[in-house]
Amino acid sequence: MTSQPTPTKAASGPGEPGGAGGPDGGLHAGLKNRHLSMIAIGGVIGAGLFVGSSSGIATAGPGILLSYALVGTLVVLVMRMLGEMSAANPTSGSFSAHADRALGRWAGFSIGWLYWFFWVVVLAVEATAGAKILEGWIPAVPQWGWALIVMVVLTATNLVSVGSYGEFEFWFAGIKVVAIGGFIVIGALAIFGVLPGVDADKAGIGNLTDHGGFLPNGPGAILTGVLLVVFSFMGSEIATLAAGESEDPQRAVTKSTNSIIWRVGVFYLGSIFVVVALLPWNDPSIKERGSYVAALDSLGIAHAGQIMNFIVLTSVLSCLNSGLYTASRMAFSLGRRKDAPKAFARTTSRGVPLTAIVVSVAFGFVAVFFNYKFPDSVFLFLVNSSGAVALFVWLVICFSQLRMRKIIQRESPEKLVVKMWLYPYLTWATAALIVFVLGYMLTDTEHDGRETVLLSLLVAAVVLVIAVIRQKTGAGGSSVRRAADEPRDEAEVKVG
């Protein structure tokens, strides 16, 4: 991929990005710098942070801060590796395209389809979560009706242009950022007793140690907490996919990678610290009403529950919006590399991969149907069998970076504008930590960790077998043909 600020060169073949507009045209660079900045910031703030942190606090107590710190460090390291590869070679396929080149066709095919599968299941999960909130506000519309409405609206948004996706995500992410920033500021003032008009009698730094100690359930609870919070970080890699449709992909990836540390530190560690300092970790309200609602209630803030419901709904819509975008761009990249039907790589005159979006949302609708019709069987299988994909993706990024660094140094050393720290030692250490977390999940029967890993491994094995068979039979074209179809060092998107 080019490292020029405004790539304009068109690819020559049909279905390749950068081509002329129309059915065989390519993606357009319709994302502005402010879109990319907010997508990068909002990408690490999932709805899971708001609704899932209470179980982690109940399990590990104040020690949940160490769980978040451990996973946050893991995400920072993985994003650094991904940033190194994506800054040198921005592409809508991101880590899947990098794995394709570094590890082989089987790797790019497998991790690309697993990632797509993960996000179409997320579409159903988030649509249902949003529908529950909306039904509580307007019960005249049934829950399935609200799920259908939000899916249709956000599908239409993605079908218009990448710019409309970016604009919606800019405001969705902006609301999340402002909400968490305000929560941290208000909470910190209350903790130190300087918030006017509020009598926060339970607040104080002493909550970190006064109720059974910092680790009331023992050091082992830190690892259990890791299992509960690790999946709320999924989405931090979206900025590297979206960068392929920006006017300056290399700058966008570099900026996103360099800012990941403060984003994780402020939004995750900062807000969770405020929660466990405002209230004792074992306060019943944390589990009953959710950690953030309970924290706001403790300050006597009126309508705290409805305020948080609005913020969670915004996070859900943001996740839906980005999930559909991410799934469709991964499908587009797979189609471009001949690992998916050729139609997936075709775009409209506005640079929108129409077929990839429609197919992705169709599977999302099917998953929503399963959620209402077979919630404890088919849908539960879908959720559990996609649950460990985040860790699989991170592991593949590690191994891809080990190989890709050598390729970049050999072919285009000037493109190493982002470098992984302490290569290759820190890369190997990160991979080992991911494997350890997966292994520890196999011992977890209380929170379905074992079932999640085993079912995810089963699905991964099926996809991997298909990939190997395709490679041995030459399905999708030879590696020489694929290299010609996907120029590594040419522009992927058309500006406009």
Short mmCIF file of C-alpha atoms in Angstrom, two decimals:
data_model
loop_
_atom_site.label_atom_id
_atom_site.label_comp_id
_atom_site.label_asym_id
_atom_site.label_seq_id
_atom_site.Cartn_x
_atom_site.Cartn_y
_atom_site.Cartn_z
CA MET A 1 0.00 0.00 0.00
CA THR A 2 1.12 3.52 -0.65
CA SER A 3 2.32 5.71 2.18
CA GLN A 4 1.42 8.91 0.35
CA PRO A 5 -0.95 11.31 2.18
CA THR A 6 -3.61 11.35 -0.56
CA PRO A 7 -3.53 8.18 -2.67
CA THR A 8 -5.27 8.61 -5.99
CA LYS A 9 -3.91 5.88 -8.21
CA ALA A 10 -6.57 3.52 -9.44
CA ALA A 11 -6.21 -0.21 -9.46
CA SER A 12 -6.65 -1.85 -12.81
CA GLY A 13 -8.78 -4.85 -12.18
CA PRO A 14 -12.48 -5.15 -11.54
CA GLY A 15 -13.47 -5.27 -7.96
CA GLU A 16 -10.20 -3.85 -6.78
CA PRO A 17 -10.28 -0.81 -4.54
CA GLY A 18 -9.24 2.33 -6.21
CA GLY A 19 -11.03 1.55 -9.44
CA ALA A 20 -13.50 3.79 -11.12
CA GLY A 21 -16.85 4.29 -9.50
CA GLY A 22 -19.63 1.88 -10.36
CA PRO A 23 -20.30 -1.80 -9.74
CA ASP A 24 -16.65 -2.67 -10.26
CA GLY A 25 -15.25 0.38 -8.53
CA GLY A 26 -13.41 0.50 -5.22
CA LEU A 27 -13.68 1.88 -1.72
CA HIS A 28 -13.56 5.66 -1.37
CA ALA A 29 -11.52 7.67 1.11
CA GLY A 30 -14.59 9.21 2.68
CA LEU A 31 -13.50 9.25 6.32
CA LYS A 32 -12.21 12.56 7.64
CA ASN A 33 -9.50 12.95 10.26
CA ARG A 34 -12.08 13.82 12.94
CA HIS A 35 -13.99 10.63 12.07
CA LEU A 36 -10.88 8.48 12.43
CA SER A 37 -9.90 10.18 15.68
CA MET A 38 -13.29 9.53 17.27
CA ILE A 39 -13.51 5.99 15.87
CA ALA A 40 -10.13 5.27 17.45
CA ILE A 41 -11.19 6.74 20.80
CA GLY A 42 -14.67 5.22 20.82
CA GLY A 43 -13.47 1.85 19.57
CA VAL A 44 -12.12 0.90 22.98
CA ILE A 45 -15.32 1.93 24.78
CA GLY A 46 -17.81 -0.89 24.34
CA ALA A 47 -21.18 -1.34 25.97
CA GLY A 48 -19.51 -4.13 27.96
CA LEU A 49 -17.66 -1.51 30.00
CA PHE A 50 -20.94 -0.11 31.31
CA VAL A 51 -22.95 -3.30 31.77
CA GLY A 52 -20.28 -5.94 32.37
CA SER A 53 -17.97 -4.36 34.91
CA SER A 54 -20.25 -5.11 37.89
CA SER A 55 -19.62 -8.87 37.68
CA GLY A 56 -15.88 -8.26 37.54
CA ILE A 57 -16.00 -6.03 40.62
CA ALA A 58 -18.09 -8.61 42.49
CA THR A 59 -15.51 -11.30 41.62
CA ALA A 60 -12.21 -9.51 42.22
CA GLY A 61 -13.15 -6.54 44.43
CA PRO A 62 -10.89 -3.49 44.01
CA GLY A 63 -8.37 -5.92 42.50
CA ILE A 64 -10.41 -5.70 39.30
CA LEU A 65 -8.19 -2.70 38.57
CA LEU A 66 -5.30 -5.12 38.13
CA SER A 67 -7.43 -7.25 35.80
CA TYR A 68 -8.21 -4.22 33.65
CA ALA A 69 -4.56 -3.13 33.77
CA LEU A 70 -3.40 -6.57 32.65
CA VAL A 71 -5.83 -6.78 29.75
CA GLY A 72 -5.21 -3.13 28.90
CA THR A 73 -1.47 -3.81 28.67
CA LEU A 74 -2.20 -6.78 26.41
CA VAL A 75 -4.34 -4.61 24.13
CA VAL A 76 -1.68 -1.87 23.99
CA LEU A 77 0.97 -4.40 22.94
CA VAL A 78 -1.24 -6.09 20.34
CA MET A 79 -2.30 -2.73 18.91
CA ARG A 80 1.34 -1.71 18.69
CA MET A 81 2.06 -4.79 16.57
CA LEU A 82 -0.99 -4.21 14.42
CA GLY A 83 -0.09 -0.54 14.08
CA GLU A 84 3.38 -1.47 12.83
CA MET A 85 1.93 -3.64 10.06
CA SER A 86 -0.99 -1.38 9.18
CA ALA A 87 1.05 1.83 9.03
CA ALA A 88 3.35 0.12 6.53
CA ASN A 89 0.47 -1.43 4.60
CA PRO A 90 -2.97 0.12 5.29
CA THR A 91 -5.76 -2.14 4.07
CA SER A 92 -9.44 -2.76 4.80
CA GLY A 93 -8.51 -6.36 5.60
CA SER A 94 -6.15 -5.25 8.39
CA PHE A 95 -4.79 -8.21 10.38
CA SER A 96 -6.44 -10.75 8.04
CA ALA A 97 -4.58 -9.34 5.04
CA HIS A 98 -1.36 -9.18 7.06
CA ALA A 99 -1.77 -12.81 8.17
CA ASP A 100 -2.43 -13.78 4.55
CA ARG A 101 0.92 -12.43 3.52
CA ALA A 102 2.97 -13.25 6.59
CA LEU A 103 1.66 -16.70 7.50
CA GLY A 104 -0.12 -17.95 4.39
CA ARG A 105 -3.51 -18.12 2.72
CA TRP A 106 -4.91 -20.43 5.36
CA ALA A 107 -4.25 -17.88 8.10
CA GLY A 108 -5.79 -14.90 6.31
CA PHE A 109 -8.83 -16.95 5.27
CA SER A 110 -9.38 -18.47 8.72
CA ILE A 111 -8.98 -15.40 10.89
CA GLY A 112 -10.90 -13.24 8.42
CA TRP A 113 -13.98 -15.46 8.44
CA LEU A 114 -13.81 -16.01 12.21
CA TYR A 115 -13.69 -12.26 12.74
CA TRP A 116 -16.63 -11.75 10.39
CA PHE A 117 -18.56 -14.46 12.29
CA PHE A 118 -17.80 -12.73 15.58
CA TRP A 119 -19.20 -9.40 14.43
CA VAL A 120 -22.40 -10.71 12.84
CA VAL A 121 -23.17 -12.43 16.16
CA VAL A 122 -22.38 -9.17 17.96
CA LEU A 123 -24.94 -7.45 15.72
CA ALA A 124 -27.66 -9.68 17.18
CA VAL A 125 -26.44 -9.28 20.77
CA GLU A 126 -26.30 -5.49 20.56
CA ALA A 127 -29.58 -5.16 18.64
CA THR A 128 -31.33 -7.14 21.37
CA ALA A 129 -29.68 -5.09 24.14
CA GLY A 130 -30.72 -1.84 22.49
CA ALA A 131 -34.25 -3.15 21.89
CA LYS A 132 -34.69 -3.91 25.60
CA ILE A 133 -33.87 -0.32 26.52
CA LEU A 134 -36.10 1.16 23.82
CA GLU A 135 -39.00 -1.13 24.74
CA GLY A 136 -38.73 0.13 28.32
CA TRP A 137 -39.17 3.68 27.05
CA ILE A 138 -41.82 2.96 24.39
CA PRO A 139 -43.51 -0.37 25.25
CA ALA A 140 -46.06 0.04 22.43
CA VAL A 141 -43.39 -1.31 20.04
CA PRO A 142 -42.43 -4.94 20.81
CA GLN A 143 -38.81 -5.76 21.54
CA TRP A 144 -38.30 -7.62 18.25
CA GLY A 145 -39.73 -4.57 16.47
CA TRP A 146 -37.14 -2.28 18.02
CA ALA A 147 -34.36 -4.74 17.13
CA LEU A 148 -35.56 -4.70 13.53
CA ILE A 149 -35.77 -0.89 13.47
CA VAL A 150 -32.24 -0.24 14.77
CA MET A 151 -30.78 -2.85 12.41
CA VAL A 152 -32.57 -1.35 9.40
CA VAL A 153 -31.62 2.24 10.26
CA LEU A 154 -27.94 1.49 10.74
CA THR A 155 -27.85 -0.72 7.66
CA ALA A 156 -29.24 2.20 5.65
CA THR A 157 -26.57 4.45 7.16
CA ASN A 158 -23.79 2.11 6.06
CA LEU A 159 -25.31 1.73 2.59
CA VAL A 160 -25.28 5.47 1.90
CA SER A 161 -21.52 6.01 2.09
CA VAL A 162 -18.55 5.44 4.34
CA GLY A 163 -18.81 9.13 5.24
CA SER A 164 -22.28 8.61 6.71
CA TYR A 165 -20.96 5.74 8.81
CA GLY A 166 -18.13 7.97 9.98
CA GLU A 167 -20.50 10.83 10.84
CA PHE A 168 -22.82 8.61 12.88
CA GLU A 169 -19.90 7.03 14.67
CA PHE A 170 -18.37 10.44 15.34
CA TRP A 171 -21.44 11.46 17.34
CA PHE A 172 -22.04 8.07 18.97
CA ALA A 173 -18.42 7.87 20.12
CA GLY A 174 -18.48 11.53 21.12
CA ILE A 175 -21.38 10.94 23.50
CA LYS A 176 -19.55 7.98 25.08
CA VAL A 177 -16.36 9.97 25.50
CA VAL A 178 -18.13 12.98 27.05
CA ALA A 179 -20.17 10.71 29.35
CA ILE A 180 -17.16 8.84 30.70
CA GLY A 181 -15.11 12.01 30.96
CA GLY A 182 -17.88 13.70 32.95
CA PHE A 183 -18.31 10.63 35.13
CA ILE A 184 -14.59 10.56 35.98
CA VAL A 185 -14.46 14.29 36.80
CA ILE A 186 -17.62 14.26 38.94
CA GLY A 187 -16.58 11.04 40.66
CA ALA A 188 -13.07 12.28 41.41
CA LEU A 189 -14.42 15.50 42.95
CA ALA A 190 -16.78 13.46 45.14
CA ILE A 191 -14.01 11.07 46.22
CA PHE A 192 -11.90 13.96 47.45
CA GLY A 193 -14.89 15.71 49.05
CA VAL A 194 -14.92 18.82 46.87
CA LEU A 195 -18.09 18.23 44.85
CA PRO A 196 -20.53 20.99 45.85
CA GLY A 197 -24.03 20.00 46.95
CA VAL A 198 -23.27 16.29 47.27
CA ASP A 199 -22.94 14.27 50.44
CA ALA A 200 -21.07 11.18 49.25
CA ASP A 201 -20.79 9.48 52.63
CA LYS A 202 -19.51 6.20 51.20
CA ALA A 203 -16.90 7.71 48.88
CA GLY A 204 -13.19 7.64 49.60
CA ILE A 205 -9.86 6.07 48.69
CA GLY A 206 -10.31 3.86 51.75
CA ASN A 207 -12.84 1.77 49.79
CA LEU A 208 -9.88 0.22 47.99
CA THR A 209 -8.66 -1.52 51.14
CA ASP A 210 -11.25 -1.20 53.92
CA HIS A 211 -13.60 -4.05 53.00
CA GLY A 212 -11.53 -7.21 53.13
CA GLY A 213 -8.43 -5.68 51.57
CA PHE A 214 -7.47 -4.83 47.99
CA LEU A 215 -7.80 -8.50 47.03
CA PRO A 216 -10.69 -9.72 49.22
CA ASN A 217 -11.09 -12.94 47.22
CA GLY A 218 -7.41 -13.70 46.83
CA PRO A 219 -4.88 -13.17 44.00
CA GLY A 220 -6.54 -15.82 41.84
CA ALA A 221 -9.55 -13.55 41.44
CA ILE A 222 -7.41 -11.24 39.28
CA LEU A 223 -7.21 -13.90 36.57
CA THR A 224 -10.90 -14.67 36.86
CA GLY A 225 -11.50 -10.93 36.47
CA VAL A 226 -9.38 -11.01 33.30
CA LEU A 227 -11.77 -13.56 31.79
CA LEU A 228 -14.74 -11.33 32.60
CA VAL A 229 -13.31 -8.10 31.17
CA VAL A 230 -11.15 -9.21 28.23
CA PHE A 231 -13.99 -9.23 25.70
CA SER A 232 -15.08 -5.67 26.53
CA PHE A 233 -11.85 -4.51 24.83
CA MET A 234 -12.76 -6.02 21.44
CA GLY A 235 -13.09 -3.24 18.90
CA SER A 236 -9.83 -1.41 19.49
CA GLU A 237 -8.61 -2.74 16.13
CA ILE A 238 -11.47 -1.14 14.13
CA ALA A 239 -9.47 2.03 13.53
CA THR A 240 -6.89 0.08 11.50
CA LEU A 241 -9.64 -1.25 9.20
CA ALA A 242 -11.26 2.16 8.84
CA ALA A 243 -7.90 3.82 8.11
CA GLY A 244 -7.97 2.16 4.69
CA GLU A 245 -10.80 4.53 3.73
CA SER A 246 -9.18 7.72 4.99
CA GLU A 247 -7.25 10.30 3.00
CA ASP A 248 -4.04 9.64 4.93
CA PRO A 249 -4.08 5.99 6.12
CA GLN A 250 -0.53 5.94 7.46
CA ARG A 251 -1.06 9.03 9.60
CA ALA A 252 -4.40 7.70 10.88
CA VAL A 253 -2.93 4.35 11.92
CA THR A 254 0.11 5.96 13.54
CA LYS A 255 -2.02 8.39 15.54
CA SER A 256 -4.42 5.65 16.65
CA THR A 257 -1.59 3.36 17.72
CA ASN A 258 0.26 6.02 19.67
CA SER A 259 -2.86 7.12 21.57
CA ILE A 260 -4.00 3.65 22.69
CA ILE A 261 -2.17 3.88 26.03
CA TRP A 262 -3.96 6.98 27.31
CA ARG A 263 -7.29 5.79 25.88
CA VAL A 264 -7.14 2.54 27.84
CA GLY A 265 -5.74 4.29 30.90
CA VAL A 266 -8.36 7.03 31.06
CA PHE A 267 -11.53 5.32 29.91
CA TYR A 268 -11.09 1.92 31.50
CA LEU A 269 -8.76 2.25 34.47
CA GLY A 270 -9.87 5.79 35.26
CA SER A 271 -13.61 5.10 35.28
CA ILE A 272 -13.33 1.76 37.13
CA PHE A 273 -11.11 3.39 39.75
CA VAL A 274 -13.84 5.99 40.32
CA VAL A 275 -16.49 3.27 40.71
CA VAL A 276 -14.59 1.23 43.33
CA ALA A 277 -13.59 4.39 45.21
CA LEU A 278 -17.12 5.82 45.30
CA LEU A 279 -18.66 2.64 46.71
CA PRO A 280 -17.47 -0.40 48.69
CA TRP A 281 -16.89 -3.20 46.17
CA ASN A 282 -19.41 -5.44 47.98
CA ASP A 283 -22.22 -2.87 48.05
CA PRO A 284 -25.37 -4.76 46.88
CA SER A 285 -26.39 -1.90 44.59
CA ILE A 286 -23.43 -2.58 42.26
CA LYS A 287 -24.78 -5.98 41.34
CA GLU A 288 -28.45 -4.96 41.43
CA ARG A 289 -28.30 -1.80 39.34
CA GLY A 290 -24.92 -2.00 37.63
CA SER A 291 -21.65 -0.41 38.70
CA TYR A 292 -22.01 2.96 36.96
CA VAL A 293 -25.68 3.45 37.87
CA ALA A 294 -24.92 2.55 41.49
CA ALA A 295 -22.03 5.00 41.55
CA LEU A 296 -24.21 7.82 40.19
CA ASP A 297 -27.01 6.93 42.61
CA SER A 298 -24.59 7.16 45.53
CA LEU A 299 -24.01 10.81 44.60
CA GLY A 300 -27.73 11.50 44.64
CA ILE A 301 -27.82 12.36 40.95
CA ALA A 302 -31.45 12.35 39.82
CA HIS A 303 -32.56 9.86 37.15
CA ALA A 304 -29.16 8.14 37.23
CA GLY A 305 -30.64 4.93 35.83
CA GLN A 306 -32.20 6.64 32.81
CA ILE A 307 -29.06 8.68 32.18
CA MET A 308 -27.01 5.49 32.12
CA ASN A 309 -29.59 3.73 29.93
CA PHE A 310 -29.19 6.51 27.38
CA ILE A 311 -25.39 6.17 27.47
CA VAL A 312 -25.60 2.37 27.19
CA LEU A 313 -28.03 2.72 24.26
CA THR A 314 -25.57 5.06 22.55
CA SER A 315 -22.79 2.52 23.11
CA VAL A 316 -25.00 -0.25 21.74
CA LEU A 317 -25.84 1.76 18.60
CA SER A 318 -22.16 2.64 18.20
CA CYS A 319 -21.22 -1.03 18.47
CA LEU A 320 -23.93 -1.99 15.98
CA ASN A 321 -22.80 0.70 13.55
CA SER A 322 -19.14 -0.26 13.78
CA GLY A 323 -19.92 -3.98 13.84
CA LEU A 324 -21.77 -3.81 10.54
CA TYR A 325 -19.03 -1.65 9.04
CA THR A 326 -16.29 -3.96 10.28
CA ALA A 327 -17.99 -7.18 9.16
CA SER A 328 -18.69 -5.79 5.69
CA ARG A 329 -15.13 -4.51 5.19
CA MET A 330 -13.68 -7.84 6.27
CA ALA A 331 -16.03 -9.60 3.83
CA PHE A 332 -14.96 -7.11 1.15
CA SER A 333 -11.30 -7.87 1.79
CA LEU A 334 -11.95 -11.63 1.70
CA GLY A 335 -13.75 -11.21 -1.62
CA ARG A 336 -10.89 -9.16 -2.98
CA ARG A 337 -8.44 -11.91 -2.03
CA LYS A 338 -10.75 -14.51 -3.61
CA ASP A 339 -11.48 -16.09 -0.22
CA ALA A 340 -15.14 -15.11 -0.51
CA PRO A 341 -17.56 -14.75 -3.45
CA LYS A 342 -16.34 -12.22 -6.01
CA ALA A 343 -19.49 -10.14 -5.51
CA PHE A 344 -18.27 -9.20 -2.01
CA ALA A 345 -15.48 -7.13 -3.58
CA ARG A 346 -17.77 -5.07 -5.80
CA THR A 347 -18.70 -1.55 -4.74
CA THR A 348 -21.29 1.03 -5.73
CA SER A 349 -20.51 4.41 -7.27
CA ARG A 350 -20.29 5.75 -3.70
CA GLY A 351 -17.58 3.24 -2.83
CA VAL A 352 -19.89 1.06 -0.71
CA PRO A 353 -19.46 -2.76 -0.77
CA LEU A 354 -23.20 -3.37 -1.18
CA THR A 355 -23.19 -7.18 -1.28
CA ALA A 356 -20.81 -7.47 1.67
CA ILE A 357 -23.06 -5.22 3.78
CA VAL A 358 -26.31 -6.95 2.78
CA VAL A 359 -24.95 -10.45 3.42
CA SER A 360 -23.48 -9.43 6.78
CA VAL A 361 -26.69 -7.82 8.00
CA ALA A 362 -28.71 -10.78 6.69
CA PHE A 363 -26.76 -13.11 8.97
CA GLY A 364 -27.27 -10.57 11.75
CA PHE A 365 -31.03 -10.75 11.22
CA VAL A 366 -30.90 -14.56 11.29
CA ALA A 367 -28.98 -14.41 14.58
CA VAL A 368 -31.58 -11.99 16.00
CA PHE A 369 -34.30 -14.48 15.04
CA PHE A 370 -32.43 -17.28 16.81
CA ASN A 371 -32.09 -15.05 19.87
CA TYR A 372 -35.88 -14.74 20.15
CA LYS A 373 -36.81 -18.23 18.96
CA PHE A 374 -34.01 -20.41 20.38
CA PRO A 375 -32.21 -18.26 22.99
CA ASP A 376 -30.93 -21.14 25.12
CA SER A 377 -29.79 -23.42 22.32
CA VAL A 378 -28.89 -22.10 18.87
CA PHE A 379 -28.19 -18.51 19.90
CA LEU A 380 -26.26 -19.56 23.01
CA PHE A 381 -24.10 -21.75 20.76
CA LEU A 382 -23.46 -18.81 18.42
CA VAL A 383 -22.43 -16.52 21.28
CA ASN A 384 -20.17 -19.06 22.98
CA SER A 385 -18.61 -20.31 19.75
CA SER A 386 -17.56 -16.76 18.82
CA GLY A 387 -16.54 -15.71 22.33
CA ALA A 388 -12.83 -16.51 22.14
CA VAL A 389 -12.32 -15.06 18.65
CA ALA A 390 -10.87 -11.86 20.14
CA LEU A 391 -8.02 -13.83 21.68
CA PHE A 392 -7.50 -15.81 18.46
CA VAL A 393 -7.24 -12.55 16.52
CA TRP A 394 -4.70 -11.13 18.96
CA LEU A 395 -2.64 -14.33 18.78
CA VAL A 396 -2.59 -14.26 14.98
CA ILE A 397 -1.52 -10.60 15.07
CA CYS A 398 1.46 -11.60 17.24
CA PHE A 399 2.65 -14.33 14.87
CA SER A 400 1.98 -12.19 11.80
CA GLN A 401 4.08 -9.35 13.19
CA LEU A 402 7.01 -11.68 13.86
CA ARG A 403 7.13 -12.53 10.15
CA MET A 404 5.96 -9.23 8.71
CA ARG A 405 8.70 -7.19 10.40
CA LYS A 406 11.30 -9.12 8.38
CA ILE A 407 9.32 -8.68 5.16
CA ILE A 408 8.97 -4.92 5.65
CA GLN A 409 12.65 -4.53 6.59
CA ARG A 410 13.64 -6.41 3.45
CA GLU A 411 11.28 -4.72 1.00
CA SER A 412 10.38 -1.25 2.35
CA PRO A 413 12.28 -0.36 5.54
CA GLU A 414 11.24 3.29 5.20
CA LYS A 415 7.65 2.25 5.96
CA LEU A 416 8.50 1.17 9.51
CA VAL A 417 7.16 4.41 10.97
CA VAL A 418 5.63 2.51 13.92
CA LYS A 419 7.75 -0.15 15.61
CA MET A 420 6.88 -2.79 18.16
CA TRP A 421 8.86 -2.29 21.36
CA LEU A 422 11.63 -4.79 22.22
CA TYR A 423 11.01 -6.88 19.11
CA PRO A 424 10.85 -9.89 19.06
CA TYR A 425 10.95 -10.55 22.82
CA LEU A 426 7.87 -8.55 23.80
CA THR A 427 5.93 -10.06 20.90
CA TRP A 428 6.70 -13.58 22.11
CA ALA A 429 5.83 -12.60 25.70
CA THR A 430 2.48 -11.21 24.54
CA ALA A 431 1.69 -14.39 22.60
CA ALA A 432 2.58 -16.47 25.65
CA LEU A 433 0.25 -14.38 27.83
CA ILE A 434 -2.63 -14.85 25.39
CA VAL A 435 -2.07 -18.61 25.34
CA PHE A 436 -2.00 -18.58 29.15
CA VAL A 437 -5.33 -16.73 29.30
CA LEU A 438 -6.87 -19.25 26.88
CA GLY A 439 -5.51 -22.09 28.99
CA TYR A 440 -6.84 -20.55 32.18
CA MET A 441 -10.27 -20.19 30.55
CA LEU A 442 -10.32 -23.97 30.15
CA THR A 443 -10.31 -24.26 33.95
CA ASP A 444 -13.21 -21.83 34.34
CA THR A 445 -16.53 -23.64 34.68
CA GLU A 446 -18.28 -20.99 36.79
CA HIS A 447 -18.38 -18.31 34.06
CA ASP A 448 -18.59 -20.63 31.01
CA GLY A 449 -14.95 -20.00 30.10
CA ARG A 450 -14.27 -23.63 29.25
CA GLU A 451 -17.35 -23.94 27.03
CA THR A 452 -16.51 -20.70 25.25
CA VAL A 453 -12.96 -21.79 24.42
CA LEU A 454 -13.93 -25.32 23.37
CA LEU A 455 -16.79 -24.19 21.12
CA SER A 456 -14.67 -21.38 19.65
CA LEU A 457 -11.88 -23.88 18.96
CA LEU A 458 -14.41 -26.19 17.30
CA VAL A 459 -15.60 -23.46 14.92
CA ALA A 460 -11.99 -22.36 14.31
CA ALA A 461 -11.03 -25.95 13.48
CA VAL A 462 -13.86 -26.22 10.94
CA VAL A 463 -12.84 -22.96 9.25
CA LEU A 464 -9.18 -24.00 9.30
CA VAL A 465 -9.96 -27.34 7.64
CA ILE A 466 -11.86 -25.50 4.90
CA ALA A 467 -8.90 -23.14 4.46
CA VAL A 468 -6.40 -25.99 4.15
CA ILE A 469 -8.60 -27.86 1.66
CA ARG A 470 -9.00 -24.70 -0.42
CA GLN A 471 -5.26 -24.14 -0.41
CA LYS A 472 -4.47 -27.72 -1.44
CA THR A 473 -7.09 -27.73 -4.20
CA GLY A 474 -6.11 -24.28 -5.44
CA ALA A 475 -9.59 -22.83 -4.87
CA GLY A 476 -9.64 -19.05 -5.26
CA GLY A 477 -6.62 -18.98 -7.55
CA SER A 478 -2.92 -19.57 -7.13
CA SER A 479 -0.74 -17.51 -4.83
CA VAL A 480 0.84 -15.89 -7.90
CA ARG A 481 -2.56 -14.83 -9.20
CA ARG A 482 -3.58 -13.56 -5.76
CA ALA A 483 -0.45 -11.43 -5.53
CA ALA A 484 -1.35 -9.86 -8.86
CA ASP A 485 -4.94 -9.29 -7.80
CA GLU A 486 -3.97 -7.56 -4.56
CA PRO A 487 -1.17 -5.06 -5.15
CA ARG A 488 0.73 -4.69 -1.91
CA ASP A 489 2.21 -1.27 -2.55
CA GLU A 490 -0.53 0.57 -4.43
CA ALA A 491 -3.39 2.69 -3.19
CA GLU A 492 -6.40 0.75 -1.98
CA VAL A 493 -8.93 3.54 -1.95
CA LYS A 494 -10.15 6.24 -4.25
CA VAL A 495 -10.30 9.72 -2.80
CA GLY A 496 -13.67 11.39 -3.21
#
